[in-house]
Amino acid sequence: MTQSETGNVGSPGPLAEDEERTPTAAAEQVEERPPSPEIDISKPHIARIYDYILGGKNNYAVDREMADQVVKVFPEAPIAARINRRFLIETVRWLIQEAGVRQFLDIGSGLPTQQNVHEVAQAIDKDARVVYVDNDPLVRVHAEALLATDPNTIVLEGDLCDPQALLVRPELREHLDFSKPIALLLVAVLPFAEDNEQAYDIVRTLCNALPSGSYLAISHPLKEESTEQARAIYRRASLSGRPRTEEEIRGFFAGLTPVGCGLVRMADWTPPDRPNGLAEGDNVISMDDAAVVKKLPGMCGIARIDH
Ligand SMILES: C[S@@+](CC[C@H](N)C(=O)[O-])C[C@H]1O[C@@H](n2cnc3c(N)ncnc32)[C@H](O)[C@@H]1O
C-alpha cells in the first residue's frame, strides 16, 4: 500500500512520492464544521482519531489532540494503522479472488479512506456486496455520500456490542444472502468490546449466524506497555479500547479453522496465497520502517467458519 492509498476520500489527491502526509499537515486542511447537527465535535471519537492517525482529514481538534497524546506514548501508531489497512485490503482481495466469497459484513468499518472494502472487492467482481456497520454517525454520513451511486454497498449505524439487534436488521437481511458464504470483518474493532466474555460471545453469535464456508478476519492490538498507555489516555476521555494478550486474542478463533499463516503478529502476516510475502511493488513499508514493523504490538489473521 502506498502513502496515497491511506489518504481520505475528499483529500486533494495522491501525494507525491517524497511528500509526507503527517497528522499536522492533515490538520491544517480540516473544515471544523460538522457535516450534520447529530455529529458531536466536543468529544473525541475513535473513528476520527484513527482517521487522523492514518493521515486523513475527517477529524476535529478534539480528536487530533487525543491522537497526538496517543502517538506520544505509542509512536508506532501511524505505521500500525497502515499495516492494519494492508491486512484488511489483502484479506478482502484474497477472500474474493481465491476463496470465492462475494459478500462482506464489515463491522467497525471506520471512516471512508482509499482502498475501501467495497472498492477492493468490486475491482475484482463488480457484483460483490458489502454491508458497512459502525456506531459513529459520522461514518454513516460520509459513507452514504460515497456510496450514493453503488447499489451493492450499504452502510448501517449499528453496535458491535449488540449483535442480535444487528442480525435482525431488515436492511442487512435484504442485502446479504445468508445461505451463501459471508466474510465477517472485525478489523481493529474488538478492543471496543472490553469485557472478554462479552467479546467472545459477540464473535460466537455473529459466526453462528453465518453459513458454513464463511470467514472471520480479525486484527487486534497486543497488550504491551505502549498500548496500555494509549488505553489509559482513551479512558481519561471515557473511551474504551482494550489491548489483549496473545492468549486472549487467540480465544476469538476458538472453534474456527485458521487459514494460511493463521493468527500471527502483524509483521508476520502474509495472505494465504502469498506465503512468502506480499507481491512485488507492495511498498506499504519502507525498509526504514522494517525494524519498527517487526515489533508492532498487534495480531491479525483469517479463519474459516465450519459448522
Ligand atoms: C480503529 S477503527 C478501525 C476501522 C477499520 N475497521 C480499519 O481497520 O481500518 C475502529 C472503528 O470501530 C468503530 N467502533 C467502535 N466501537 C464500535 C461498536 N461498539 N460498534 C460498531 N463500531 C464501533 C469506530 O467508530 C471506528 O470506526
Short mmCIF file of C-alpha atoms and ligand atoms in Angstrom, two decimals:
data_model
loop_
_atom_site.label_atom_id
_atom_site.label_comp_id
_atom_site.label_asym_id
_atom_site.label_seq_id
_atom_site.Cartn_x
_atom_site.Cartn_y
_atom_site.Cartn_z
CA MET A 1 0.00 0.00 0.00
CA THR A 2 1.38 3.38 -0.91
CA GLN A 3 1.09 6.57 1.08
CA SER A 4 -1.58 7.78 -1.32
CA GLU A 5 -3.72 4.75 -0.50
CA THR A 6 -4.14 5.97 3.03
CA GLY A 7 -5.36 9.43 2.01
CA ASN A 8 -9.05 10.04 2.59
CA VAL A 9 -11.97 10.49 0.32
CA GLY A 10 -12.16 14.17 -0.43
CA SER A 11 -8.44 14.67 0.04
CA PRO A 12 -6.65 16.78 -2.56
CA GLY A 13 -5.44 13.62 -4.30
CA PRO A 14 -2.50 11.29 -4.21
CA LEU A 15 0.63 12.55 -2.54
CA ALA A 16 3.85 13.00 -4.40
CA GLU A 17 6.43 10.27 -3.73
CA ASP A 18 8.51 12.43 -1.41
CA GLU A 19 5.59 14.18 0.28
CA GLU A 20 4.77 13.16 3.85
CA ARG A 21 1.17 13.45 4.99
CA THR A 22 1.81 13.97 8.64
CA PRO A 23 -1.06 14.32 11.10
CA THR A 24 -0.19 18.02 11.44
CA ALA A 25 -0.38 18.61 7.68
CA ALA A 26 -3.77 16.89 7.58
CA ALA A 27 -4.99 19.04 10.45
CA GLU A 28 -4.35 22.21 8.51
CA GLN A 29 -6.82 21.14 5.82
CA VAL A 30 -9.65 20.45 8.22
CA GLU A 31 -13.02 22.11 7.96
CA GLU A 32 -14.16 22.36 11.57
CA ARG A 33 -17.91 22.46 11.00
CA PRO A 34 -19.61 19.07 11.45
CA PRO A 35 -21.50 17.91 8.35
CA SER A 36 -24.72 17.41 10.30
CA PRO A 37 -26.03 18.53 13.70
CA GLU A 38 -26.01 14.96 15.09
CA ILE A 39 -22.20 14.91 14.90
CA ASP A 40 -20.71 15.79 18.28
CA ILE A 41 -17.37 17.51 17.88
CA SER A 42 -16.99 18.36 21.55
CA LYS A 43 -15.70 14.86 22.41
CA PRO A 44 -13.09 12.69 20.68
CA HIS A 45 -14.36 9.75 18.61
CA ILE A 46 -12.48 6.56 17.80
CA ALA A 47 -13.19 6.66 14.05
CA ARG A 48 -11.94 10.23 13.78
CA ILE A 49 -8.82 9.59 15.90
CA TYR A 50 -7.96 6.63 13.65
CA ASP A 51 -8.66 8.74 10.56
CA TYR A 52 -6.22 11.40 11.79
CA ILE A 53 -3.55 8.80 12.61
CA LEU A 54 -3.94 7.43 9.08
CA GLY A 55 -3.37 10.95 7.73
CA GLY A 56 -6.99 11.63 6.82
CA LYS A 57 -8.94 14.85 7.17
CA ASN A 58 -12.29 13.77 8.58
CA ASN A 59 -11.43 14.72 12.15
CA TYR A 60 -11.75 17.64 14.55
CA ALA A 61 -9.48 19.49 17.02
CA VAL A 62 -10.60 17.33 19.94
CA ASP A 63 -9.73 14.13 18.00
CA ARG A 64 -6.35 15.45 16.90
CA GLU A 65 -5.46 16.47 20.43
CA MET A 66 -6.18 12.97 21.71
CA ALA A 67 -4.42 11.30 18.77
CA ASP A 68 -1.32 13.41 19.41
CA GLN A 69 -1.31 12.22 23.03
CA VAL A 70 -1.63 8.61 21.85
CA VAL A 71 1.21 8.98 19.34
CA LYS A 72 3.43 10.38 22.12
CA VAL A 73 3.16 7.15 24.13
CA PHE A 74 2.76 4.85 21.10
CA PRO A 75 4.89 6.44 18.33
CA GLU A 76 4.38 3.42 16.04
CA ALA A 77 0.63 4.09 15.85
CA PRO A 78 0.68 5.58 12.30
CA ILE A 79 2.66 2.60 10.97
CA ALA A 80 0.40 0.21 12.87
CA ALA A 81 -2.65 1.84 11.25
CA ARG A 82 -1.15 1.45 7.76
CA ILE A 83 -0.16 -2.17 8.35
CA ASN A 84 -3.65 -2.81 9.66
CA ARG A 85 -5.12 -1.37 6.44
CA ARG A 86 -2.77 -3.57 4.41
CA PHE A 87 -4.08 -6.61 6.27
CA LEU A 88 -7.66 -5.58 5.54
CA ILE A 89 -7.04 -4.87 1.84
CA GLU A 90 -5.07 -8.08 1.24
CA THR A 91 -7.65 -10.10 3.17
CA VAL A 92 -10.51 -8.79 1.03
CA ARG A 93 -8.51 -9.40 -2.14
CA TRP A 94 -7.77 -12.99 -1.09
CA LEU A 95 -11.33 -13.68 0.04
CA ILE A 96 -12.82 -12.64 -3.26
CA GLN A 97 -10.06 -13.77 -5.60
CA GLU A 98 -9.12 -17.09 -4.03
CA ALA A 99 -11.81 -18.08 -1.52
CA GLY A 100 -14.77 -17.23 -3.75
CA VAL A 101 -16.53 -15.03 -1.19
CA ARG A 102 -18.81 -12.40 -2.69
CA GLN A 103 -20.37 -10.87 0.45
CA PHE A 104 -18.76 -8.83 3.21
CA LEU A 105 -20.02 -7.71 6.61
CA ASP A 106 -17.54 -5.12 7.87
CA ILE A 107 -18.30 -4.12 11.46
CA GLY A 108 -16.43 -1.12 12.85
CA SER A 109 -15.72 -0.17 9.26
CA GLY A 110 -14.36 3.29 10.05
CA LEU A 111 -14.48 6.45 8.01
CA PRO A 112 -14.08 6.02 4.26
CA THR A 113 -10.47 6.12 3.18
CA GLN A 114 -8.83 4.92 -0.01
CA GLN A 115 -8.98 1.24 -0.95
CA ASN A 116 -12.22 0.75 0.97
CA VAL A 117 -13.53 -2.80 1.27
CA HIS A 118 -16.19 -2.38 -1.44
CA GLU A 119 -13.66 -0.83 -3.81
CA VAL A 120 -11.13 -3.62 -3.37
CA ALA A 121 -13.85 -6.29 -3.74
CA GLN A 122 -15.69 -4.69 -6.64
CA ALA A 123 -12.46 -4.12 -8.56
CA ILE A 124 -12.36 -7.93 -8.79
CA ASP A 125 -16.11 -8.60 -9.01
CA LYS A 126 -18.37 -5.62 -9.57
CA ASP A 127 -21.30 -7.56 -8.09
CA ALA A 128 -19.63 -8.10 -4.70
CA ARG A 129 -21.95 -6.97 -1.90
CA VAL A 130 -20.81 -5.12 1.19
CA VAL A 131 -22.50 -4.01 4.40
CA TYR A 132 -20.59 -1.49 6.47
CA VAL A 133 -21.55 -1.12 10.14
CA ASP A 134 -20.20 1.46 12.55
CA ASN A 135 -21.57 3.09 15.68
CA ASP A 136 -20.23 6.52 14.77
CA PRO A 137 -22.84 8.59 12.90
CA LEU A 138 -20.09 10.44 11.03
CA VAL A 139 -19.12 7.17 9.36
CA ARG A 140 -22.67 6.79 8.04
CA VAL A 141 -22.79 10.40 6.83
CA HIS A 142 -19.52 10.11 4.89
CA ALA A 143 -20.11 6.57 3.66
CA GLU A 144 -23.61 7.38 2.40
CA ALA A 145 -22.18 10.23 0.34
CA LEU A 146 -19.51 7.94 -1.10
CA LEU A 147 -21.96 5.11 -1.79
CA ALA A 148 -24.82 7.12 -3.24
CA THR A 149 -24.43 5.50 -6.66
CA ASP A 150 -23.41 1.99 -5.55
CA PRO A 151 -26.41 -0.37 -5.23
CA ASN A 152 -24.22 -3.21 -3.94
CA THR A 153 -22.95 -1.48 -0.80
CA ILE A 154 -24.88 -0.15 2.18
CA VAL A 155 -23.90 1.40 5.49
CA LEU A 156 -25.72 0.91 8.77
CA GLU A 157 -25.30 2.69 12.05
CA GLY A 158 -25.12 -0.20 14.48
CA ASP A 159 -23.37 -1.57 17.54
CA LEU A 160 -20.92 -4.46 17.57
CA CYS A 161 -21.86 -5.00 21.21
CA ASP A 162 -25.47 -5.82 20.30
CA PRO A 163 -25.02 -8.47 17.59
CA GLN A 164 -28.56 -9.86 17.99
CA ALA A 165 -30.07 -6.47 17.15
CA LEU A 166 -27.75 -6.15 14.18
CA LEU A 167 -28.50 -9.60 12.81
CA VAL A 168 -32.23 -8.96 12.61
CA ARG A 169 -31.90 -5.63 10.80
CA PRO A 170 -34.04 -5.93 7.65
CA GLU A 171 -31.55 -3.90 5.57
CA LEU A 172 -28.82 -6.42 6.44
CA ARG A 173 -31.04 -9.43 5.69
CA GLU A 174 -32.16 -7.93 2.38
CA HIS A 175 -28.67 -7.01 1.27
CA LEU A 176 -26.79 -10.20 2.14
CA ASP A 177 -27.82 -13.76 1.27
CA PHE A 178 -27.36 -15.74 4.49
CA SER A 179 -27.43 -19.03 2.59
CA LYS A 180 -24.10 -18.17 0.89
CA PRO A 181 -20.67 -17.54 2.48
CA ILE A 182 -20.14 -14.15 4.06
CA ALA A 183 -16.84 -12.66 5.20
CA LEU A 184 -17.14 -11.12 8.64
CA LEU A 185 -14.52 -8.40 9.03
CA LEU A 186 -13.79 -7.39 12.64
CA VAL A 187 -10.68 -5.39 11.95
CA ALA A 188 -9.36 -3.24 14.80
CA VAL A 189 -12.80 -3.14 16.41
CA LEU A 190 -12.82 -5.94 19.04
CA PRO A 191 -10.85 -3.81 21.57
CA PHE A 192 -14.01 -1.71 21.89
CA ALA A 193 -15.83 -4.68 23.39
CA GLU A 194 -13.81 -4.53 26.60
CA ASP A 195 -15.25 -7.41 28.58
CA ASN A 196 -13.63 -10.66 27.44
CA GLU A 197 -16.65 -12.90 27.87
CA GLN A 198 -18.89 -10.39 26.13
CA ALA A 199 -16.38 -10.02 23.26
CA TYR A 200 -16.12 -13.82 22.76
CA ASP A 201 -19.89 -14.06 22.89
CA ILE A 202 -20.25 -11.35 20.23
CA VAL A 203 -17.89 -13.17 17.87
CA ARG A 204 -19.60 -16.53 18.54
CA THR A 205 -23.06 -15.05 17.93
CA LEU A 206 -22.01 -13.45 14.66
CA CYS A 207 -20.13 -16.52 13.41
CA ASN A 208 -23.02 -18.84 14.32
CA ALA A 209 -25.37 -16.69 12.22
CA LEU A 210 -23.22 -17.18 9.11
CA PRO A 211 -23.32 -20.26 6.90
CA SER A 212 -20.54 -22.85 6.78
CA GLY A 213 -17.78 -21.76 4.45
CA SER A 214 -17.93 -18.18 5.71
CA TYR A 215 -14.82 -16.46 7.05
CA LEU A 216 -13.81 -14.30 10.00
CA ALA A 217 -10.92 -11.83 9.75
CA ILE A 218 -9.67 -10.02 12.83
CA SER A 219 -6.89 -7.70 13.84
CA HIS A 220 -6.25 -6.75 17.44
CA PRO A 221 -3.67 -4.75 19.46
CA LEU A 222 -1.49 -6.71 21.84
CA LYS A 223 -1.23 -5.78 25.48
CA GLU A 224 2.16 -4.13 25.85
CA GLU A 225 3.41 -1.07 27.69
CA SER A 226 2.75 1.35 24.82
CA THR A 227 -0.75 0.08 24.06
CA GLU A 228 -1.65 0.09 27.77
CA GLN A 229 -0.50 3.71 27.97
CA ALA A 230 -2.65 4.54 24.96
CA ARG A 231 -5.58 2.82 26.64
CA ALA A 232 -5.11 4.99 29.75
CA ILE A 233 -5.37 8.10 27.54
CA TYR A 234 -8.58 6.78 25.96
CA ARG A 235 -10.00 6.01 29.36
CA ARG A 236 -9.50 9.56 30.60
CA ALA A 237 -11.89 10.59 27.81
CA SER A 238 -14.29 7.74 28.68
CA LEU A 239 -13.37 5.85 25.50
CA SER A 240 -12.91 2.10 25.50
CA GLY A 241 -10.13 0.23 23.69
CA ARG A 242 -8.66 -2.81 25.39
CA PRO A 243 -5.42 -4.34 24.12
CA ARG A 244 -5.32 -8.09 24.84
CA THR A 245 -2.71 -10.75 25.46
CA GLU A 246 -1.86 -13.23 22.70
CA GLU A 247 -3.84 -15.91 24.51
CA GLU A 248 -6.88 -13.66 24.84
CA ILE A 249 -6.73 -12.78 21.14
CA ARG A 250 -6.42 -16.46 20.20
CA GLY A 251 -9.69 -17.01 22.05
CA PHE A 252 -11.54 -15.29 19.18
CA PHE A 253 -10.61 -18.16 16.85
CA ALA A 254 -11.91 -20.88 19.19
CA GLY A 255 -13.83 -23.47 17.18
CA LEU A 256 -12.77 -21.96 13.83
CA THR A 257 -10.25 -23.18 11.25
CA PRO A 258 -7.29 -20.79 10.83
CA VAL A 259 -6.37 -20.14 7.21
CA GLY A 260 -2.88 -19.59 5.76
CA CYS A 261 -0.44 -18.41 8.41
CA GLY A 262 -3.25 -18.24 10.97
CA LEU A 263 -3.32 -15.67 13.74
CA VAL A 264 0.14 -14.08 13.93
CA ARG A 265 1.84 -10.80 14.75
CA MET A 266 1.04 -8.09 12.21
CA ALA A 267 4.58 -8.14 10.79
CA ASP A 268 4.46 -11.88 10.15
CA TRP A 269 1.10 -11.99 8.39
CA THR A 270 1.04 -12.93 4.72
CA PRO A 271 -2.00 -13.55 2.52
CA PRO A 272 -2.80 -17.30 2.27
CA ASP A 273 -1.91 -17.30 -1.44
CA ARG A 274 1.36 -15.45 -0.85
CA PRO A 275 3.06 -17.34 1.99
CA ASN A 276 6.43 -15.90 1.05
CA GLY A 277 5.31 -12.32 1.46
CA LEU A 278 3.48 -9.63 -0.37
CA ALA A 279 3.64 -9.06 -4.08
CA GLU A 280 6.46 -7.17 -5.69
CA GLY A 281 5.67 -3.47 -5.65
CA ASP A 282 3.65 -3.51 -2.46
CA ASN A 283 5.57 -0.79 -0.72
CA VAL A 284 3.40 -0.19 2.30
CA ILE A 285 6.52 -0.12 4.43
CA SER A 286 9.85 1.27 3.50
CA MET A 287 13.00 -0.54 4.59
CA ASP A 288 13.46 2.15 7.24
CA ASP A 289 10.29 1.04 8.91
CA ALA A 290 11.01 -2.69 8.84
CA ALA A 291 12.51 -2.83 12.35
CA VAL A 292 9.52 -0.93 13.74
CA VAL A 293 7.06 -3.13 11.89
CA LYS A 294 8.66 -6.27 13.30
CA LYS A 295 7.80 -5.16 16.82
CA LEU A 296 4.32 -3.75 16.22
CA PRO A 297 2.10 -4.80 19.13
CA GLY A 298 -0.76 -6.35 17.20
CA MET A 299 -2.02 -9.64 15.79
CA CYS A 300 -4.18 -10.49 12.80
CA GLY A 301 -5.48 -13.47 10.89
CA ILE A 302 -8.26 -15.18 8.94
CA ALA A 303 -10.26 -18.25 9.93
CA ARG A 304 -12.92 -20.32 8.17
CA ILE A 305 -16.25 -20.91 9.83
CA ASP A 306 -17.35 -24.55 9.54
CA HIS A 307 -20.45 -25.65 11.45
C1 LIG B 1 -9.70 1.66 14.73
S1 LIG B 1 -11.11 1.91 13.73
C2 LIG B 1 -10.93 0.59 12.54
C3 LIG B 1 -11.54 0.91 11.20
C4 LIG B 1 -11.38 -0.19 10.14
N1 LIG B 1 -12.01 -1.42 10.57
C5 LIG B 1 -9.92 -0.45 9.87
O1 LIG B 1 -9.39 -1.40 10.46
O2 LIG B 1 -9.29 0.28 9.11
C6 LIG B 1 -12.40 1.27 14.78
C7 LIG B 1 -13.80 1.57 14.28
O3 LIG B 1 -14.73 0.84 15.08
C8 LIG B 1 -15.83 1.69 15.37
N2 LIG B 1 -16.46 1.20 16.60
C9 LIG B 1 -16.02 1.31 17.88
N3 LIG B 1 -16.87 0.71 18.73
C10 LIG B 1 -17.87 0.20 17.97
C11 LIG B 1 -19.07 -0.51 18.28
N4 LIG B 1 -19.38 -0.82 19.54
N5 LIG B 1 -19.88 -0.85 17.26
C12 LIG B 1 -19.57 -0.53 15.98
N6 LIG B 1 -18.46 0.15 15.63
C13 LIG B 1 -17.62 0.51 16.62
C14 LIG B 1 -15.24 3.08 15.48
O4 LIG B 1 -16.21 4.09 15.31
C15 LIG B 1 -14.20 3.05 14.39
O5 LIG B 1 -14.74 3.48 13.17
#
